[in-house]
Coordinates of C-alpha atoms in Angstrom, one line a residue:
M1 CA -0.1 -0.1 0.1
P2 CA 1.4 3.4 -0.7
K3 CA 2.4 5.7 1.4
T4 CA 0.6 9.1 1.7
S5 CA 2.0 12.4 3.2
N6 CA 0.8 14.4 5.7
T7 CA 0.7 17.3 3.6
A8 CA -1.3 15.4 0.3
I9 CA -3.8 14.5 3.5
A10 CA -3.9 18.3 4.9
G11 CA -4.4 19.7 1.6
F12 CA -7.2 17.2 0.7
V13 CA -9.0 17.9 3.9
C14 CA -8.4 21.9 3.3
V15 CA -10.2 21.7 -0.3
L16 CA -13.3 19.7 1.4
M17 CA -13.8 22.8 4.0
V18 CA -13.8 25.2 1.4
P19 CA -17.7 26.5 1.1
M20 CA -19.7 26.9 -2.2
V21 CA -17.8 29.4 -4.8
A22 CA -20.0 32.2 -5.2
Q23 CA -21.1 32.8 -9.1
A24 CA -19.4 35.6 -10.7
I25 CA -21.7 37.8 -12.4
D26 CA -21.8 39.1 -16.1
K27 CA -20.7 42.2 -17.5
S28 CA -23.9 43.8 -18.2
T29 CA -25.4 42.9 -14.4
A30 CA -22.1 44.3 -13.1
N31 CA -22.8 47.6 -15.0
Q32 CA -26.5 48.0 -14.0
I33 CA -25.5 47.1 -10.4
E34 CA -22.7 49.9 -10.8
K35 CA -25.4 52.3 -11.4
L36 CA -26.9 52.2 -8.2
D37 CA -26.5 53.7 -4.8
P38 CA -24.5 51.9 -2.5
S39 CA -26.9 50.2 -0.3
D40 CA -29.0 49.0 -3.5
Q41 CA -26.2 47.5 -4.7
L42 CA -25.2 45.5 -1.7
E43 CA -28.7 44.7 -1.4
Q44 CA -29.5 43.3 -5.0
R45 CA -26.2 41.6 -5.0
C46 CA -27.1 39.7 -2.5
D47 CA -30.7 39.1 -3.8
L48 CA -29.0 37.6 -7.2
E49 CA -26.8 35.1 -4.9
G50 CA -29.5 34.0 -3.6
M51 CA -31.8 33.4 -6.7
D52 CA -28.6 31.4 -7.9
R53 CA -28.4 29.2 -5.0
L54 CA -32.0 28.9 -4.6
K55 CA -32.6 28.4 -8.6
A56 CA -34.9 30.9 -7.8
D57 CA -36.4 33.5 -10.2
K58 CA -37.2 36.3 -7.4
V59 CA -35.3 37.1 -4.2
I60 CA -36.7 40.4 -1.8
S61 CA -34.8 41.1 0.8
Y62 CA -37.7 43.4 2.8
T63 CA -41.0 41.8 2.3
F64 CA -41.4 40.5 6.3
S65 CA -39.0 43.0 8.1
R66 CA -36.4 45.2 6.7
P67 CA -32.6 44.1 6.3
K68 CA -30.1 45.7 8.8
H69 CA -27.0 47.2 6.6
T70 CA -23.3 47.9 6.8
D71 CA -21.0 49.0 4.2
V72 CA -20.2 45.4 2.6
H73 CA -23.2 43.5 5.2
I74 CA -26.6 42.4 5.0
E75 CA -28.6 40.5 7.5
A76 CA -32.2 40.0 5.5
N77 CA -34.0 38.0 8.1
G78 CA -37.5 38.7 6.6
A79 CA -36.5 37.8 2.8
V80 CA -38.7 35.8 0.5
F81 CA -38.2 33.7 -2.7
R82 CA -40.2 32.9 -5.7
R83 CA -39.5 29.3 -7.5
D84 CA -41.8 27.4 -9.5
G85 CA -44.5 30.2 -8.8
E86 CA -44.8 29.7 -5.5
W87 CA -43.0 32.1 -2.7
Y88 CA -41.5 31.1 0.3
R89 CA -39.9 32.5 3.4
L90 CA -35.9 33.1 3.2
A91 CA -33.5 34.4 5.9
Y92 CA -30.1 35.3 4.5
A93 CA -26.8 37.1 5.2
C94 CA -24.5 38.4 3.1
T95 CA -20.9 40.1 2.7
T96 CA -19.8 41.5 -0.3
S97 CA -16.2 43.0 -1.6
A98 CA -16.3 46.8 -1.3
D99 CA -17.4 47.4 -4.8
H100 CA -20.6 45.2 -4.1
L101 CA -19.4 43.0 -7.1
S102 CA -18.2 40.1 -5.3
I103 CA -19.7 37.7 -2.4
T104 CA -17.5 37.0 0.3
A105 CA -19.8 35.0 2.6
F106 CA -23.5 33.9 2.0
E107 CA -25.4 32.1 4.4
M108 CA -29.4 31.6 3.8
K109 CA -32.1 29.7 5.5
P110 CA -35.0 28.8 3.3
G111 CA -38.1 28.5 5.2
A112 CA -42.3 27.7 4.7
R113 CA -44.2 28.4 1.3
I114 CA -46.4 31.5 1.8
A115 CA -50.0 30.6 0.9
H116 CA -51.5 32.3 -2.0
E117 CA -54.4 34.0 0.1
D118 CA -51.7 36.0 1.8
W119 CA -49.7 37.3 -1.4
D120 CA -52.0 40.6 -1.6
R121 CA -50.9 41.6 2.1
Y122 CA -47.3 41.0 1.6
Y123 CA -47.3 42.5 -2.3
L124 CA -46.5 39.3 -3.7
Y125 CA -46.9 38.6 -7.3
P126 CA -47.7 35.4 -9.5

C-alpha cells in the first residue's frame, strides 16, 4: 500500500472545507449594479446570489422586515424567494467586496411556503 504524505492529506481536507464559491456576475449585470446607490448595490448583489443558489427567479430582502445593513454586509431575516410559481420565506446573511460585485460570504435559511391568500397582503405576485 503506498504511503500518503501528511501534506497531501492536509491539502485534501482543506479542499473539503472550502465553502461553495459564489457565482460571478456577467458584465451587463455588473454595469447595472454599479449604477445603483451603494446600499441598493449591496442588496441587489446579495439578492442575485440568493436567486442563483436557490434556483429562484426572484428574491426580495424586505418583505417581512427591514434588512440590517453595514457598508458590505446585509442581514435579511424577513426575505422571500419565488421558485416554480410559489413564494417562500427566507433568511440570509451576505457580505460583499467593497465594490459590491463579489460575494465574500453567504448563508441562508429557506423557510415555509407562503399561502396564496397572503400574497396580496405582502405585495407578492404570481
